[in-house]
Coordinates of C-alpha atoms and ligand atoms in Angstrom, one line a residue:
P1 CA -0.3 -0.5 0.0
F2 CA 1.1 3.7 -0.5
T3 CA -0.4 5.2 2.6
V4 CA 1.0 3.7 5.9
Y5 CA -1.6 3.9 8.8
N6 CA -0.7 4.1 12.8
H7 CA -3.7 2.1 14.6
K8 CA -2.9 4.5 17.8
T9 CA -3.1 7.4 16.7
G10 CA -5.7 6.8 13.7
I11 CA -3.2 9.1 11.4
Y12 CA -2.7 8.2 7.9
A13 CA 1.0 9.2 5.6
S14 CA 1.8 9.3 2.4
R15 CA 4.5 6.2 2.1
L16 CA 5.9 9.0 -0.6
P17 CA 9.3 10.5 1.1
P18 CA 8.6 14.3 1.5
P19 CA 9.6 17.1 -0.5
K20 CA 12.8 19.2 -0.2
V21 CA 10.9 22.6 0.1
P22 CA 13.4 26.0 -0.7
L23 CA 13.1 28.2 1.6
T24 CA 11.2 30.8 -1.3
S25 CA 9.3 33.5 -2.4
V26 CA 6.0 32.1 -5.0
Y27 CA 8.0 34.8 -7.4
D28 CA 11.4 33.0 -7.3
F29 CA 10.5 30.0 -7.3
C30 CA 8.4 30.7 -10.3
L31 CA 10.6 32.9 -12.4
G32 CA 14.0 33.3 -10.0
N33 CA 15.9 31.3 -12.8
V34 CA 14.4 32.8 -15.2
S35 CA 16.6 35.1 -17.7
F36 CA 15.0 38.2 -19.5
D37 CA 16.2 36.8 -22.9
D38 CA 14.9 33.7 -22.9
A39 CA 12.9 33.1 -26.0
G40 CA 11.2 30.1 -24.6
A41 CA 7.5 30.4 -25.2
A42 CA 5.2 30.5 -21.2
I43 CA 1.6 31.5 -22.4
T44 CA -0.5 30.8 -25.7
I45 CA -3.6 32.0 -26.6
C46 CA -5.2 29.0 -29.0
S47 CA -7.7 31.4 -30.6
T48 CA -5.3 34.1 -31.5
G49 CA -1.8 32.5 -31.3
Q50 CA -0.8 35.2 -29.0
T51 CA 2.1 34.0 -27.3
I52 CA 4.1 35.6 -24.3
S53 CA 7.9 34.1 -23.9
Y54 CA 9.6 33.6 -20.5
G55 CA 12.1 36.4 -20.7
Q56 CA 8.9 38.7 -22.0
L57 CA 6.7 37.1 -19.1
K58 CA 9.6 38.0 -16.5
L59 CA 10.2 41.9 -17.3
R60 CA 6.5 42.8 -18.1
S61 CA 6.2 41.2 -14.6
Q62 CA 8.5 43.0 -13.0
Q63 CA 7.9 46.6 -15.1
F64 CA 3.7 46.4 -14.1
G65 CA 5.5 45.1 -10.1
L66 CA 7.8 47.7 -9.7
G67 CA 4.9 50.5 -11.1
L68 CA 2.7 49.4 -8.7
L69 CA 4.7 49.7 -6.0
T70 CA 6.3 53.5 -7.4
K71 CA 3.4 54.8 -9.5
A72 CA 0.5 53.3 -7.9
K73 CA 1.8 53.9 -4.3
L74 CA 1.4 50.7 -3.1
K75 CA 3.7 49.0 -0.1
P76 CA 4.5 45.1 0.1
G77 CA 1.4 43.8 1.9
D78 CA -1.0 46.1 0.3
T79 CA -4.0 44.1 -1.1
I80 CA -4.9 44.3 -4.7
L81 CA -8.2 42.3 -6.3
V82 CA -7.1 40.6 -9.5
A83 CA -11.0 40.5 -11.2
L84 CA -9.8 38.7 -14.8
H85 CA -10.2 36.1 -16.6
S86 CA -7.5 33.4 -17.3
S87 CA -5.2 35.2 -20.1
I88 CA -1.6 36.5 -20.2
D89 CA -2.6 39.7 -18.7
F90 CA -4.1 37.6 -15.7
A91 CA -0.2 36.1 -15.6
V92 CA 1.4 39.0 -15.9
C93 CA -0.3 40.6 -12.7
V94 CA -0.3 38.2 -10.6
M95 CA 3.2 37.7 -10.7
A96 CA 4.1 41.6 -10.9
A97 CA 2.0 41.4 -7.4
Q98 CA 4.5 38.7 -6.4
F99 CA 7.2 40.7 -7.5
A100 CA 6.0 43.3 -5.5
G101 CA 5.1 41.6 -2.7
L102 CA 1.3 41.9 -2.5
Q103 CA -0.9 39.9 -1.4
V104 CA -3.3 38.8 -4.1
A105 CA -7.4 38.3 -3.6
L106 CA -8.6 37.0 -6.4
A107 CA -12.3 36.7 -7.9
N108 CA -14.2 35.7 -10.5
P109 CA -15.1 38.5 -13.0
D110 CA -18.7 37.1 -14.1
Y111 CA -19.5 37.2 -10.0
A112 CA -23.2 38.9 -9.3
R113 CA -22.8 41.9 -8.1
R114 CA -23.5 40.6 -4.4
E115 CA -20.4 38.1 -4.6
L116 CA -18.4 40.9 -6.2
K117 CA -19.7 43.0 -3.6
H118 CA -18.9 40.1 -0.7
V119 CA -15.2 39.7 -1.9
Y120 CA -14.1 43.4 -2.4
N121 CA -15.9 43.9 1.6
L122 CA -14.0 41.2 2.6
V123 CA -10.8 42.0 1.5
K124 CA -10.7 45.2 1.5
P125 CA -8.1 45.8 -1.4
K126 CA -6.3 49.1 -2.3
K127 CA -6.6 48.6 -5.9
V128 CA -8.7 46.5 -7.8
I129 CA -7.7 45.2 -11.9
I130 CA -10.6 44.8 -13.6
H131 CA -11.3 44.5 -17.9
S132 CA -12.3 47.3 -19.0
T133 CA -15.7 45.5 -20.3
H134 CA -16.3 44.5 -16.1
L135 CA -16.2 48.9 -14.9
G136 CA -20.0 49.0 -15.1
R137 CA -20.0 45.1 -12.8
A138 CA -17.8 46.7 -10.6
A139 CA -19.4 50.2 -10.6
A140 CA -22.4 48.3 -9.6
A141 CA -21.1 46.4 -7.0
S142 CA -20.2 49.7 -5.3
I143 CA -16.2 49.3 -6.1
K144 CA -14.3 52.5 -6.2
T145 CA -10.6 51.9 -5.6
F146 CA -10.2 50.7 -9.3
T147 CA -7.2 52.5 -10.3
V148 CA -5.6 49.7 -12.8
V149 CA -8.0 48.4 -16.1
L150 CA -6.7 46.5 -18.7
T151 CA -7.1 48.7 -21.4
D152 CA -4.5 50.6 -23.4
T153 CA -5.9 53.3 -24.3
K154 CA -6.6 56.2 -21.1
L155 CA -10.6 56.1 -20.0
G156 CA -10.0 59.4 -18.6
R157 CA -11.9 58.7 -16.1
G158 CA -10.9 59.7 -12.5
G159 CA -8.7 57.1 -10.8
V160 CA -9.0 54.7 -13.8
L161 CA -5.7 54.2 -15.4
S162 CA -4.6 51.4 -17.7
I163 CA -1.8 48.8 -17.2
G164 CA 0.6 50.7 -19.9
E165 CA 0.7 53.4 -17.9
L166 CA 2.1 51.9 -14.8
L167 CA 4.5 49.8 -16.5
A168 CA 8.1 50.6 -15.3
D169 CA 11.1 51.4 -17.1
E170 CA 12.8 48.6 -18.8
A171 CA 16.7 49.4 -16.9
S172 CA 14.6 50.0 -13.6
A173 CA 13.1 47.1 -13.5
K174 CA 15.2 44.7 -14.9
A175 CA 17.5 46.1 -12.2
A176 CA 14.9 45.8 -9.2
K177 CA 15.0 43.1 -6.9
S178 CA 11.9 40.6 -6.2
Y179 CA 10.4 41.1 -2.7
M180 CA 11.8 38.1 -0.2
P181 CA 9.2 38.0 2.8
G182 CA 11.0 38.2 6.7
D183 CA 8.9 35.3 7.4
L184 CA 7.5 32.8 4.6
N185 CA 3.7 32.4 6.4
T186 CA 3.1 36.0 5.0
T187 CA 0.4 35.8 2.3
A188 CA 1.0 35.3 -1.5
Y189 CA -2.8 34.4 -2.5
L190 CA -6.2 35.3 -1.4
P191 CA -7.8 33.2 -3.6
S192 CA -11.9 33.0 -2.9
S193 CA -13.5 28.9 -2.8
S194 CA -16.1 28.2 -4.7
G195 CA -18.9 29.0 -3.0
T196 CA -20.7 26.3 -3.7
T197 CA -22.1 26.0 0.4
G198 CA -22.5 29.9 0.3
L199 CA -20.8 33.3 -0.5
P200 CA -17.4 32.2 -1.3
K201 CA -14.9 32.7 1.6
A202 CA -11.2 34.3 1.0
V203 CA -8.7 32.1 1.9
Q204 CA -5.0 33.0 3.0
I205 CA -2.4 31.1 1.1
S206 CA 1.0 31.8 2.2
H207 CA 4.7 31.3 0.1
K208 CA 5.4 28.7 2.3
N209 CA 1.9 27.0 1.3
L210 CA 2.7 27.3 -2.8
V211 CA 5.7 26.9 -2.7
S212 CA 4.9 23.9 -0.9
M213 CA 2.1 22.5 -2.7
L214 CA 4.0 22.2 -5.5
S215 CA 6.9 21.3 -4.4
M216 CA 4.5 18.1 -3.2
N217 CA 3.2 17.4 -6.9
L218 CA 6.4 17.4 -8.4
N219 CA 7.6 15.2 -5.7
I220 CA 4.8 12.4 -6.8
P221 CA 6.6 10.2 -9.3
G222 CA 4.8 10.6 -12.8
Y223 CA 2.5 13.5 -11.4
I224 CA 3.7 15.3 -14.7
P225 CA 4.3 13.4 -18.0
D226 CA 8.2 14.3 -18.0
A227 CA 8.8 12.1 -16.3
L228 CA 8.2 9.5 -19.6
S229 CA 10.8 11.5 -21.9
G230 CA 11.8 14.6 -20.7
E231 CA 9.6 16.1 -23.1
Q232 CA 8.9 19.8 -21.8
L233 CA 5.2 20.0 -20.4
R234 CA 2.7 21.4 -22.9
V235 CA -0.6 21.7 -20.4
L236 CA -4.3 22.2 -22.5
T237 CA -6.2 24.6 -19.8
F238 CA -9.9 26.1 -20.2
L239 CA -10.0 26.1 -16.1
P240 CA -10.1 29.4 -14.4
F241 CA -6.9 31.2 -13.3
F242 CA -8.9 33.0 -10.4
H243 CA -9.7 29.2 -8.6
A244 CA -7.4 27.5 -7.2
I245 CA -7.1 24.6 -9.4
G246 CA -5.9 26.9 -12.8
L247 CA -3.5 29.1 -10.8
V248 CA -1.6 26.5 -8.5
G249 CA -2.7 23.8 -10.8
Q250 CA -1.7 25.3 -14.0
L251 CA -0.5 28.5 -14.1
H252 CA 2.1 28.4 -11.4
L253 CA 2.6 24.7 -12.0
V254 CA 3.5 25.4 -15.4
L255 CA 5.5 27.9 -15.2
K256 CA 7.8 26.4 -12.1
T257 CA 8.7 23.6 -14.5
R258 CA 8.8 26.0 -17.3
G259 CA 6.2 24.4 -19.8
Q260 CA 3.8 25.9 -22.1
L261 CA 0.5 26.6 -20.9
F262 CA -2.5 27.0 -23.7
I263 CA -5.1 29.2 -22.7
L264 CA -8.2 28.0 -24.2
R265 CA -11.7 29.9 -23.9
P266 CA -14.2 29.4 -24.0
F267 CA -14.1 25.6 -23.6
T268 CA -16.3 23.6 -26.0
P269 CA -15.6 20.1 -27.1
D270 CA -15.4 21.0 -30.9
S271 CA -12.5 23.5 -29.9
L272 CA -10.7 20.9 -27.4
C273 CA -10.4 18.2 -29.9
K274 CA -8.9 20.8 -32.5
A275 CA -6.1 22.5 -30.1
V276 CA -5.1 19.4 -28.6
P277 CA -3.5 17.7 -32.1
E278 CA -2.3 21.4 -32.8
H279 CA -0.6 22.7 -30.3
K280 CA 0.8 18.2 -29.3
I281 CA -0.8 18.6 -26.1
N282 CA 0.9 16.2 -23.7
M283 CA -1.6 16.6 -19.7
I284 CA -4.7 18.2 -20.2
G285 CA -6.7 19.6 -16.8
M286 CA -10.5 19.0 -16.7
V287 CA -13.4 19.2 -14.3
P288 CA -15.8 16.1 -14.2
P289 CA -18.6 18.6 -16.1
A290 CA -16.7 19.3 -19.2
L291 CA -15.1 15.8 -18.9
T292 CA -18.9 14.3 -19.6
K293 CA -19.3 16.7 -22.1
L294 CA -16.2 16.1 -23.9
M295 CA -17.1 12.0 -24.3
K296 CA -20.7 13.0 -25.7
H297 CA -18.7 14.9 -28.9
P298 CA -18.2 12.9 -31.7
G299 CA -14.9 14.5 -32.2
L300 CA -13.0 12.3 -29.6
S301 CA -10.6 9.5 -30.1
R302 CA -7.4 8.3 -29.9
D303 CA -6.0 9.8 -32.9
T304 CA -7.7 13.0 -31.0
F305 CA -5.5 12.0 -27.8
A306 CA -2.2 10.8 -29.5
T307 CA 0.0 13.5 -27.8
V308 CA -1.7 13.0 -24.4
K309 CA 0.0 11.1 -21.6
N310 CA -1.6 12.7 -19.0
V311 CA -5.2 13.5 -18.0
R312 CA -6.3 14.9 -14.3
C313 CA -9.5 15.7 -13.1
G314 CA -10.7 16.9 -9.9
G315 CA -12.9 19.3 -8.2
A316 CA -15.8 17.4 -8.2
P317 CA -16.8 13.5 -8.1
L318 CA -16.1 11.6 -11.2
D319 CA -17.1 7.2 -11.2
A320 CA -15.1 4.5 -11.7
E321 CA -17.1 3.9 -15.1
T322 CA -16.9 7.7 -16.6
E323 CA -12.9 6.8 -16.1
A324 CA -13.5 3.8 -17.5
K325 CA -15.2 4.8 -20.8
F326 CA -12.9 7.8 -21.3
L327 CA -10.1 5.6 -21.5
Q328 CA -11.4 2.9 -23.7
L329 CA -12.4 6.4 -25.7
T330 CA -8.8 8.1 -25.7
G331 CA -6.5 5.5 -24.4
V332 CA -5.4 8.1 -21.7
E333 CA -6.4 7.5 -18.2
V334 CA -7.8 9.9 -16.4
K335 CA -6.0 10.6 -12.6
Q336 CA -7.9 12.2 -10.3
G337 CA -7.2 14.6 -7.7
W338 CA -9.0 16.0 -5.0
G339 CA -8.1 19.0 -2.5
M340 CA -10.0 22.4 -2.0
T341 CA -8.6 26.2 -1.8
E342 CA -8.1 26.0 2.1
L343 CA -5.2 23.0 1.1
T344 CA -3.9 25.5 -1.6
V345 CA -4.8 23.3 -4.3
A346 CA -4.5 19.2 -3.1
G347 CA -3.9 16.6 -0.1
L348 CA -4.6 13.9 -2.4
D349 CA -4.1 12.1 -5.9
A350 CA -4.6 9.2 -7.7
S351 CA -1.5 9.0 -9.1
S352 CA 0.2 8.9 -5.2
G353 CA -1.7 5.5 -5.2
Q354 CA -2.3 2.3 -7.5
Q355 CA -5.2 4.2 -9.6
T356 CA -8.5 2.4 -8.9
P357 CA -11.0 3.6 -11.2
G358 CA -13.3 6.2 -9.1
S359 CA -10.8 6.9 -6.6
V360 CA -8.9 10.2 -5.9
G361 CA -6.0 8.1 -4.7
C362 CA -3.5 8.7 -2.3
L363 CA -2.0 11.2 0.4
I364 CA 0.7 13.2 -1.7
P365 CA 4.0 13.3 -0.1
G366 CA 4.3 15.3 2.9
T367 CA 0.8 15.2 4.0
L368 CA -1.2 13.6 7.1
A369 CA -4.3 12.7 7.5
K370 CA -7.4 11.2 9.6
V371 CA -11.1 10.2 9.4
V372 CA -12.7 10.9 12.0
D373 CA -16.8 9.6 13.4
V374 CA -19.1 13.1 12.8
S375 CA -20.6 12.6 16.5
T376 CA -18.0 11.2 18.3
R377 CA -14.5 13.0 16.6
E378 CA -13.1 9.6 16.9
P379 CA -11.2 7.8 14.7
V380 CA -13.0 5.7 12.3
E381 CA -11.6 2.0 11.2
P382 CA -10.4 1.5 7.7
G383 CA -12.6 1.3 5.4
Q384 CA -15.8 3.2 7.3
R385 CA -16.7 6.1 6.6
G386 CA -16.0 9.4 8.0
E387 CA -15.1 13.2 7.7
L388 CA -11.0 13.7 6.5
L389 CA -8.8 16.1 8.2
I390 CA -5.8 17.1 7.1
K391 CA -2.5 18.1 8.1
G392 CA 0.9 19.4 5.9
D393 CA 2.3 22.7 4.6
Q394 CA -0.2 23.6 2.3
V395 CA -3.2 23.7 4.8
F396 CA -3.8 27.5 4.8
R397 CA -3.4 30.1 7.5
G398 CA -6.9 30.9 8.1
Y399 CA -9.8 32.7 6.4
V400 CA -9.8 36.6 5.9
S401 CA -11.9 38.0 8.5
N402 CA -12.9 35.4 9.6
P403 CA -11.2 33.8 12.8
E404 CA -14.6 32.1 14.3
E405 CA -14.5 30.3 10.8
T406 CA -10.9 29.7 11.0
K407 CA -11.0 28.3 14.6
A408 CA -14.1 26.1 14.3
S409 CA -12.1 24.1 11.2
F410 CA -9.2 23.4 13.3
T411 CA -8.7 20.4 15.4
E412 CA -6.9 20.9 18.9
D413 CA -4.5 18.9 17.6
G414 CA -4.0 21.2 14.2
F415 CA -5.9 18.7 11.6
F416 CA -7.9 20.9 9.1
R417 CA -11.4 19.7 9.4
T418 CA -12.7 19.0 5.4
G419 CA -16.5 18.5 5.7
D420 CA -15.9 16.0 3.1
I421 CA -16.7 12.6 4.0
V422 CA -14.4 9.5 2.6
T423 CA -13.7 6.0 3.2
V424 CA -10.1 4.7 2.6
D425 CA -9.7 1.0 1.2
P426 CA -7.9 -1.1 3.7
R427 CA -5.6 -3.1 1.2
T428 CA -4.6 -0.1 -0.8
G429 CA -4.6 2.9 0.9
E430 CA -6.8 4.8 -1.8
F431 CA -9.2 6.9 -0.5
S432 CA -12.8 7.7 -1.8
I433 CA -15.0 10.6 -1.3
V434 CA -18.4 10.0 -0.7
D435 CA -19.5 13.8 -0.6
R436 CA -20.3 16.3 1.5
L437 CA -21.0 16.3 4.8
K438 CA -23.8 19.5 4.7
E439 CA -25.0 17.7 1.5
L440 CA -25.7 14.5 2.4
I441 CA -29.3 12.9 2.0
K442 CA -31.0 11.2 4.9
Y443 CA -34.2 9.0 4.2
Q444 CA -35.1 6.4 6.5
G445 CA -32.0 6.9 8.7
Y446 CA -30.0 5.4 6.4
Q447 CA -27.4 8.0 4.1
V448 CA -27.6 8.9 0.9
A449 CA -24.5 10.9 -1.4
P450 CA -26.3 12.7 -3.9
A451 CA -22.9 12.6 -5.6
D452 CA -23.2 8.6 -6.4
L453 CA -27.3 8.9 -7.4
E454 CA -25.3 11.5 -10.6
G455 CA -22.7 9.3 -11.6
V456 CA -25.5 6.6 -11.8
L457 CA -28.0 9.5 -13.7
I458 CA -25.4 10.7 -16.2
S459 CA -24.4 7.3 -17.5
H460 CA -27.8 7.4 -19.2
P461 CA -27.1 8.2 -22.5
K462 CA -29.9 10.6 -22.1
I463 CA -28.6 12.7 -19.5
A464 CA -26.1 15.7 -20.2
A465 CA -25.9 16.8 -16.5
A466 CA -27.7 15.9 -12.8
A467 CA -27.8 17.1 -9.8
V468 CA -29.5 15.4 -7.1
V469 CA -31.2 17.2 -3.2
G470 CA -33.3 16.0 -0.4
R471 CA -36.8 16.7 -1.1
Y472 CA -38.4 16.9 3.1
D473 CA -41.2 14.4 3.2
K474 CA -43.9 15.9 6.5
E475 CA -45.8 12.8 6.0
N476 CA -43.2 10.4 6.6
G477 CA -40.7 12.5 8.5
T478 CA -37.6 12.2 6.1
E479 CA -35.8 13.4 3.1
L480 CA -36.0 11.8 0.1
P481 CA -33.4 11.8 -3.0
C482 CA -35.0 13.8 -5.9
A483 CA -32.9 14.7 -9.0
F484 CA -32.8 17.7 -11.9
V485 CA -32.6 16.3 -14.6
E486 CA -30.7 18.2 -17.9
L487 CA -31.2 15.9 -20.8
S488 CA -28.4 15.2 -24.0
V489 CA -29.0 17.4 -27.0
D490 CA -30.1 14.1 -29.2
A491 CA -33.0 13.7 -26.5
Q492 CA -34.3 17.1 -26.3
Q493 CA -34.2 17.1 -30.1
Q494 CA -36.4 13.9 -29.7
Q495 CA -40.0 16.0 -29.7
H496 CA -41.6 12.5 -29.5
L497 CA -40.6 11.4 -26.3
S498 CA -42.9 12.3 -23.4
K499 CA -41.4 13.3 -19.9
H500 CA -43.5 11.4 -18.3
A501 CA -42.4 7.3 -19.6
L502 CA -38.8 9.6 -19.3
A503 CA -38.9 9.9 -15.8
E504 CA -40.1 6.0 -15.9
E505 CA -37.2 5.2 -17.9
I506 CA -34.6 7.2 -15.6
D507 CA -36.5 5.9 -12.6
Q508 CA -36.1 2.4 -13.7
F509 CA -32.5 3.2 -14.4
V510 CA -31.5 4.0 -10.7
R511 CA -33.3 1.3 -9.5
S512 CA -31.5 -1.2 -11.2
K513 CA -28.3 -0.1 -10.6
V514 CA -28.7 1.3 -6.4
S515 CA -29.9 -0.2 -3.7
H516 CA -33.2 0.3 -2.4
H517 CA -32.4 2.6 0.4
K518 CA -31.2 5.3 -2.9
F519 CA -34.6 5.2 -5.4
L520 CA -35.8 8.3 -6.4
R521 CA -38.4 8.8 -3.8
G522 CA -38.3 12.7 -4.2
G523 CA -39.1 12.5 -8.2
I524 CA -37.5 13.9 -11.4
Y525 CA -37.6 16.6 -13.3
F526 CA -36.3 18.0 -15.9
V527 CA -34.6 21.5 -16.3
D528 CA -32.8 23.2 -19.4
K529 CA -29.9 23.6 -17.5
V530 CA -28.4 22.3 -14.4
P531 CA -26.3 25.0 -12.3
V532 CA -22.4 24.9 -12.4
G533 CA -20.2 27.0 -10.8
A534 CA -17.0 28.3 -13.6
S535 CA -15.1 25.5 -11.3
G536 CA -16.7 23.0 -12.7
K537 CA -19.0 21.6 -9.2
I538 CA -22.9 21.3 -9.3
L539 CA -24.5 24.0 -7.2
R540 CA -26.6 22.1 -5.3
K541 CA -27.6 25.2 -3.5
D542 CA -29.0 26.8 -6.3
V543 CA -30.9 23.3 -7.1
R544 CA -32.7 23.6 -3.6
A545 CA -33.8 26.8 -4.5
M546 CA -34.9 25.2 -7.3
L547 CA -37.1 22.7 -5.7
K548 CA -38.4 25.3 -3.5
S549 CA -39.7 27.6 -5.9
L550 CA -40.8 24.3 -7.9
E551 CA -43.2 23.5 -3.9
Q552 CA -44.1 26.6 -3.5
G553 CA -45.5 27.4 -7.5
Ligands
LIG1 P1 -17.2 26.6 -0.7 O1 -16.5 26.3 -0.1 O2 -17.5 28.5 -0.5 O3 -18.8 26.3 -0.4 P2 -16.1 24.8 -2.8 O4 -15.8 23.9 -1.2 O5 -16.8 23.6 -3.7 O6 -16.9 26.2 -2.2 P3 -13.2 24.4 -3.6 O7 -12.4 25.1 -2.6 O8 -13.1 25.1 -4.8 O9 -14.8 25.0 -2.8 O10 -13.7 23.1 -3.8 C1 -13.7 22.4 -2.7 C2 -14.9 21.0 -2.7 O11 -14.5 20.3 -3.9 C3 -13.9 19.8 -2.1 O12 -14.2 20.0 -0.1 C4 -14.6 18.8 -2.1 O13 -15.9 18.3 -1.4 C5 -14.8 19.0 -3.3 N1 -13.8 18.0 -4.2 C6 -12.9 18.2 -4.7 N2 -12.3 17.3 -6.1 C7 -12.7 16.5 -5.6 C8 -12.6 15.2 -5.9 N3 -11.9 14.7 -6.7 N4 -14.2 14.5 -5.7 C9 -15.1 15.2 -4.9 N5 -15.1 16.2 -4.5 C10 -13.8 16.8 -4.7
LIG2 MG1 -15.7 24.4 0.9

């Protein structure tokens, strides 16, 4: 087994040796060794071919970083909010801020006004970097302190500047030294969690967290495909850089390893199937809804994926059947990872285990875990369900402006309470995610994991996406699992299909695959779209709101 379990303490550890973590800042770790004349391509935009080299990225980052200090009058330790889509500018902005020693808060530029305002009020940034097309939204969220916007034209409005106006001259930028915090526990990033269970939380990620995280991942044999042939990493990304997976698992990982990152926006199965062979992609980062959409695309084949060595998937549950089918279609294994914004990005990874389909693998090097009973808080025996607790240098420092929640998230012995329910295979030491503690449906005393039922539902050929929530049945005093189903394009076009007959067919299908207590007794509803967040998660809180409005009207 890849996991060591101590029966006395209930602590699991990785059998892989912990990495040697350099004592340095995020900037120096990723770009410190790059020279200004390095012509190697760093980031390419798939749709336009626009590319920035490593040398240019470093120079631009230092010019803008120095400009943020000298022209925008920021000081190391100040917070800025970057609310941008994945782009070359995004990379320049965050690396510039890291060069200058700023704390970089991140937000989805497409956030609704309420969410944007929430994050803004939480992190209280000195400046906001936002694209000019999002200025209206920012103004609507009463954000007034944006001094920087991404546009090359002067807008002539008070306080609004373009990046071009803030660049320091080349010579000073090249001569300037990057900021090195005296204490590496200083905050580098303030990413927002996905906001799946409520409003997003701003999470404090230190330089040490991020440098440790990447070192841990790179210590997993075969985590990146270069181990196979020494070839350069060529990663396709369509996940947002403002979220942990895109930021750490893709942008910083690629910069650290001097690979090339290809940004595909927006993601469509068709554009992906074209981009992969065109750019000879060897690694792709996925989230489950994108993966299932891709698998229904006729263009997906072993040929399209001929150069791909590594497909990673995380952020939400993925079942064994889908993994097996993907392998059949493409000849490439999907390697799952599990993580949270609070863990910088990851805690468990399939590459660190024997890769049983459907499992999220084993602990990554340098990480400890416990699995505890949710009521007694005592460790459960391997094989039994419990809440996953994690300890390691990638664990965040706390939530911004929320000491109560921070305190409640840690046990007395310093483990972080993830809120996820897991089991550990006693033979292989591999972890499987059941669902979030808060999402479990209780049917007559049995626990039903919505994620499990959703996996079964999407394996039905007529279903494109599905979300399961509990519906309270007053008469019987219990929750009943009910499903919201988005039909596949094919099924939607078959006008003759009656909704009633379809619901019956789906119900029977589920009954043939799951045990008695998991049957969809709460009903099956058809919807145009199952709500999915930017980081690829089903927003069950929104689904519950849909259910409520159905029940009321
Ligand atoms: P919020 O905390 O704001 O409600 P969130 O928890 O979805 O949102 P993230 O930090 O992006 O925000 O996501 C972490 C969560 O994603 C984990 O707690 C877990 O429930 C889920 N998750 C991540 N990877 C996997 C995976 N491979 N399988 C199942 N669930 C996963
Ligand atoms: Mg969370």
